[in-house]
Amino acid sequence: MKRVNVLGIARMIARKDLKVEWRGRVLVNQVLPFAALVMVMFAFALDGDDLLQRAASGLAWMATVLSMFVVISRSFLVDTEDGALDAMRTAGLDMRGVYVGKSMALFLQLLVLNVVLIALSLLLYHVSLTFESAVLLVAIVVCATAGLAFVGVLYGGLAALSKGRETLLPLLVLPVVAPVVIGAARATESAYGTAGARVGEGWPWVGLLFVFAVAFAIAGLLSFPSLIEE
Amino acid sequence: MSFSPVTQASKGVGTPTTRLIGLIAIASLAWVLFGGLVATPPEVTQGESVRIMYVHVPSAWVAYLAFITTAVASASYLLSRRRSLGFDRVAGASAEVGVVFMGITLVSGSLWGRLTWGTFWQWDPRLTTTSFLFVTYLGYLAVRGLGGTHHQRAKRSAILALLAVLEIPLVHFSVVLWRSLHQRASVLSTDGDVKMDGLMLFTLLVGVVAFTATFAWLVMHRQRVLAMRDIVESRKLDVAIAQRTGEGN
């Protein structure tokens, strides 16, 4: 049998997850409408253009985190329901590859989600961008989404072992992603120029988001195989 | 100090060591009660409310001690060649007791904050980190209760405890960065620092000893109870298997 390295497995798993998503269209048909609804509901709850503009960055990221739970649960449900995760283990796949692959797939899905949500926040809450702030925004979205994806797959795998206890995932993940929510929301505030923030103030936060993503990527690579192999 | 599992339930879970620690805890707690409520003077700016300190500071210390104990025991489980479940039970017991003390810290802290800062809650890095540690612990205990074999539970929760060691400094740092970029709350009347005389400092130190002894006593007993529970579970399984094989004959 041909031996496949970690990156090869990662590519395979990512392709599989994205294919499953493409065929099921859960992201497009359910998660995106859900996230958009959350954004509209925020507007209802926080009546007033000033307040919405001030809160726009935080709301976009909270909507991302809330929608992320749906995507993660779905991703692992597909794997556990018909024992695919066990089958991958039995086949002797390197679980680090599975971790990277699932993270890549989740990253791409969250990226789509994020772009739509940020665009929505620009439209709904009347925020405008300059070239400088757009560059900052791209950096924020990439770093924060990577952090969310690495954490999401790591804890999603753990929660997937607890069949029928989906409530566990938010309890485990929300405290961990707090730095991402703080960092991404504050940095996005700088990009939007709301609350008197300047664009330059956003970059230290991007640094934090980057460190977070790297730290959890390493932690995930080290611990995911042990969490799954039981 | 011994963490060996107790095999005979009739013996109970007390040993000379735990009894000694228990006595130290009772004696020092008695002093904290007397010293904290009667012997020590009220503080110049804070008045009587400073007495909350004798509970708040030691319980915060124990909460963080419990967190460290859980992390060290978890790492010991993963690194030890024998994969001794004793480490896992110490980690679990310490986390359970830690959650209680963290709850006491948060409640006593917010009461003290109301009296000195004028508000129950402030987005202070220490406060925020402690509350996140509390929620993280709740998640940890939930994962411990997921079921599976004892070693599955041990491995899973040990990894989670070590991930918390990564998470908590990141949360703390991000909150520090967040607060440093924002204006401080203007309701602050004092900064919460206390000018202490000798008796106050002594009572506070006795409080730390008292709470630490209580923590050690609770953890030692609890881990033995957990060991007994594990034994009962294994025996039930053995009995069940014996019955099944008996049916087949």
GROMACS .gro file of N, CA and C in nm, chain A residues 54 154-155 158 161-162 165 168 171-172 174-176 178-179 182 186 189 201 204-205 208 211-212 215-216 219-220 223 226-227 229-230, chain B residues 132 135-136 138-140 142-143 145-147 151-153 155-157 159-160 163-164 166-167 170-171 173-175 177-179 181-182:
model
  198
   54ARG      N    1  -2.151   5.143   1.642
   54ARG     CA    2  -2.054   5.127   1.751
   54ARG      C    3  -2.032   4.979   1.779
  154LEU      N    4  -1.035   2.086   1.735
  154LEU     CA    5  -0.980   2.019   1.853
  154LEU      C    6  -1.089   1.985   1.953
  155TYR      N    7  -1.171   2.086   1.990
  155TYR     CA    8  -1.275   2.061   2.089
  155TYR      C    9  -1.396   1.991   2.027
  158LEU      N   10  -1.343   1.631   2.060
  158LEU     CA   11  -1.368   1.587   2.198
  158LEU      C   12  -1.518   1.577   2.223
  161LEU      N   13  -1.710   1.278   2.082
  161LEU     CA   14  -1.704   1.152   2.155
  161LEU      C   15  -1.822   1.139   2.250
  162SER      N   16  -1.879   1.254   2.290
  162SER     CA   17  -1.990   1.253   2.385
  162SER      C   18  -2.120   1.252   2.309
  165ARG      N   19  -2.457   1.478   2.344
  165ARG     CA   20  -2.441   1.591   2.437
  165ARG      C   21  -2.381   1.710   2.363
  168LEU      N   22  -2.226   2.039   2.520
  168LEU     CA   23  -2.091   2.048   2.576
  168LEU      C   24  -2.000   2.139   2.492
  171LEU      N   25  -1.986   2.512   2.579
  171LEU     CA   26  -1.928   2.529   2.713
  171LEU      C   27  -1.777   2.516   2.708
  172LEU      N   28  -1.727   2.425   2.624
  172LEU     CA   29  -1.583   2.407   2.615
  172LEU      C   30  -1.517   2.514   2.529
  174LEU      N   31  -1.637   2.829   2.404
  174LEU     CA   32  -1.652   2.974   2.426
  174LEU      C   33  -1.543   3.036   2.515
  175PRO      N   34  -1.511   2.974   2.631
  175PRO     CA   35  -1.403   3.035   2.710
  175PRO      C   36  -1.270   3.037   2.636
  176VAL      N   37  -1.244   2.934   2.554
  176VAL     CA   38  -1.116   2.926   2.484
  176VAL      C   39  -1.105   3.033   2.376
  178ALA      N   40  -1.240   3.320   2.370
  178ALA     CA   41  -1.257   3.458   2.419
  178ALA      C   42  -1.149   3.553   2.365
  179PRO      N   43  -1.020   3.512   2.365
  179PRO     CA   44  -0.919   3.604   2.311
  179PRO      C   45  -0.944   3.638   2.164
  182ILE      N   46  -1.232   3.896   2.161
  182ILE     CA   47  -1.181   4.027   2.206
  182ILE      C   48  -1.092   4.087   2.097
  186ARG      N   49  -1.201   4.404   1.856
  186ARG     CA   50  -1.132   4.532   1.875
  186ARG      C   51  -1.058   4.574   1.747
  189GLU      N   52  -1.293   4.694   1.493
  189GLU     CA   53  -1.335   4.829   1.532
  189GLU      C   54  -1.239   4.933   1.474
  201GLU      N   55  -0.413   5.106   1.546
  201GLU     CA   56  -0.438   5.039   1.674
  201GLU      C   57  -0.481   4.894   1.656
  204PRO      N   58  -0.167   4.548   1.668
  204PRO     CA   59  -0.129   4.464   1.783
  204PRO      C   60  -0.227   4.350   1.807
  205TRP      N   61  -0.354   4.377   1.782
  205TRP     CA   62  -0.456   4.272   1.799
  205TRP      C   63  -0.436   4.160   1.698
  208LEU      N   64  -0.188   3.932   1.831
  208LEU     CA   65  -0.245   3.841   1.930
  208LEU      C   66  -0.320   3.726   1.862
  211VAL      N   67  -0.066   3.480   1.719
  211VAL     CA   68  -0.006   3.396   1.824
  211VAL      C   69  -0.107   3.289   1.868
  212PHE      N   70  -0.232   3.331   1.885
  212PHE     CA   71  -0.337   3.238   1.927
  212PHE      C   72  -0.350   3.122   1.827
  215ALA      N   73  -0.043   2.893   1.845
  215ALA     CA   74  -0.042   2.817   1.970
  215ALA      C   75  -0.140   2.700   1.963
  216PHE      N   76  -0.261   2.726   1.914
  216PHE     CA   77  -0.359   2.617   1.913
  216PHE      C   78  -0.337   2.520   1.797
  219ALA      N   79  -0.084   2.296   1.966
  219ALA     CA   80  -0.152   2.218   2.071
  219ALA      C   81  -0.242   2.112   2.008
  220GLY      N   82  -0.310   2.148   1.901
  220GLY     CA   83  -0.400   2.054   1.834
  220GLY      C   84  -0.324   1.938   1.771
  223SER      N   85  -0.219   1.711   2.056
  223SER     CA   86  -0.317   1.643   2.142
  223SER      C   87  -0.432   1.575   2.068
  226SER      N   88  -0.424   1.187   2.042
  226SER     CA   89  -0.450   1.119   2.170
  226SER      C   90  -0.597   1.129   2.209
  227LEU      N   91  -0.660   1.243   2.178
  227LEU     CA   92  -0.801   1.259   2.215
  227LEU      C   93  -0.889   1.163   2.137
  229GLU      N   94  -0.781   0.878   1.956
  229GLU     CA   95  -0.743   0.737   1.962
  229GLU      C   96  -0.774   0.678   2.098
  230GLU      N   97  -0.890   0.619   2.111
  230GLU     CA   98  -0.927   0.560   2.239
  230GLU      C   99  -0.975   0.419   2.220
  362PHE      N  100  -1.325   3.314   3.386
  362PHE     CA  101  -1.305   3.221   3.274
  362PHE      C  102  -1.248   3.089   3.321
  365VAL      N  103  -1.541   2.886   3.447
  365VAL     CA  104  -1.620   2.823   3.340
  365VAL      C  105  -1.542   2.707   3.276
  366THR      N  106  -1.410   2.728   3.259
  366THR     CA  107  -1.326   2.624   3.200
  366THR      C  108  -1.328   2.498   3.287
  368LEU      N  109  -1.570   2.410   3.488
  368LEU     CA  110  -1.701   2.346   3.474
  368LEU      C  111  -1.701   2.255   3.352
  369GLY      N  112  -1.642   2.304   3.243
  369GLY     CA  113  -1.631   2.222   3.122
  369GLY      C  114  -1.547   2.098   3.146
  370TYR      N  115  -1.437   2.117   3.218
  370TYR     CA  116  -1.347   2.006   3.251
  370TYR      C  117  -1.422   1.899   3.329
  372ALA      N  118  -1.742   1.851   3.332
  372ALA     CA  119  -1.841   1.790   3.242
  372ALA      C  120  -1.776   1.681   3.158
  373VAL      N  121  -1.655   1.707   3.109
  373VAL     CA  122  -1.585   1.607   3.027
  373VAL      C  123  -1.548   1.485   3.112
  375GLY      N  124  -1.722   1.361   3.331
  375GLY     CA  125  -1.843   1.282   3.351
  375GLY      C  126  -1.894   1.215   3.224
  376LEU      N  127  -1.815   1.218   3.115
  376LEU     CA  128  -1.864   1.167   2.987
  376LEU      C  129  -1.876   1.016   2.981
  377GLY      N  130  -1.809   0.945   3.069
  377GLY     CA  131  -1.816   0.799   3.064
  377GLY      C  132  -1.700   0.739   2.987
  381HIS      N  133  -0.933   0.479   3.201
  381HIS     CA  134  -0.817   0.537   3.133
  381HIS      C  135  -0.858   0.633   3.022
  382GLN      N  136  -0.972   0.606   2.957
  382GLN     CA  137  -1.022   0.702   2.858
  382GLN      C  138  -1.052   0.835   2.925
  383ARG      N  139  -1.123   0.826   3.039
  383ARG     CA  140  -1.157   0.947   3.114
  383ARG      C  141  -1.029   1.021   3.153
  385LYS      N  142  -0.720   1.014   3.027
  385LYS     CA  143  -0.643   1.070   2.916
  385LYS      C  144  -0.710   1.197   2.861
  386ARG      N  145  -0.841   1.182   2.838
  386ARG     CA  146  -0.920   1.291   2.783
  386ARG      C  147  -0.914   1.414   2.874
  387SER      N  148  -0.938   1.392   3.004
  387SER     CA  149  -0.944   1.508   3.093
  387SER      C  150  -0.805   1.564   3.119
  389ILE      N  151  -0.564   1.586   2.898
  389ILE     CA  152  -0.534   1.672   2.783
  389ILE      C  153  -0.608   1.805   2.795
  390LEU      N  154  -0.735   1.794   2.837
  390LEU     CA  155  -0.816   1.915   2.853
  390LEU      C  156  -0.756   2.008   2.958
  393LEU      N  157  -0.467   2.183   2.809
  393LEU     CA  158  -0.511   2.287   2.715
  393LEU      C  159  -0.554   2.412   2.791
  394ALA      N  160  -0.612   2.391   2.911
  394ALA     CA  161  -0.652   2.506   2.993
  394ALA      C  162  -0.530   2.587   3.036
  396LEU      N  163  -0.279   2.643   2.856
  396LEU     CA  164  -0.249   2.726   2.740
  396LEU      C  165  -0.352   2.839   2.727
  397GLU      N  166  -0.478   2.804   2.758
  397GLU     CA  167  -0.588   2.899   2.737
  397GLU      C  168  -0.586   3.016   2.835
  400LEU      N  169  -0.355   3.313   2.776
  400LEU     CA  170  -0.398   3.387   2.657
  400LEU      C  171  -0.519   3.475   2.689
  401VAL      N  172  -0.613   3.419   2.766
  401VAL     CA  173  -0.730   3.497   2.806
  401VAL      C  174  -0.683   3.615   2.890
  403PHE      N  175  -0.390   3.763   2.908
  403PHE     CA  176  -0.315   3.861   2.830
  403PHE      C  177  -0.408   3.945   2.742
  404SER      N  178  -0.506   3.879   2.681
  404SER     CA  179  -0.595   3.954   2.591
  404SER      C  180  -0.681   4.053   2.670
  405VAL      N  181  -0.721   4.013   2.792
  405VAL     CA  182  -0.801   4.106   2.873
  405VAL      C  183  -0.715   4.223   2.921
  407LEU      N  184  -0.460   4.348   2.762
  407LEU     CA  185  -0.443   4.434   2.644
  407LEU      C  186  -0.570   4.514   2.617
  408TRP      N  187  -0.683   4.446   2.633
  408TRP     CA  188  -0.813   4.509   2.610
  408TRP      C  189  -0.833   4.625   2.707
  409ARG      N  190  -0.809   4.601   2.837
  409ARG     CA  191  -0.832   4.704   2.936
  409ARG      C  192  -0.733   4.819   2.923
  411LEU      N  193  -0.624   4.952   2.666
  411LEU     CA  194  -0.662   5.042   2.557
  411LEU      C  195  -0.791   5.117   2.587
  412HIS      N  196  -0.854   5.083   2.698
  412HIS     CA  197  -0.981   5.146   2.732
  412HIS      C  198  -0.966   5.233   2.855
   0.00000   0.00000   0.00000
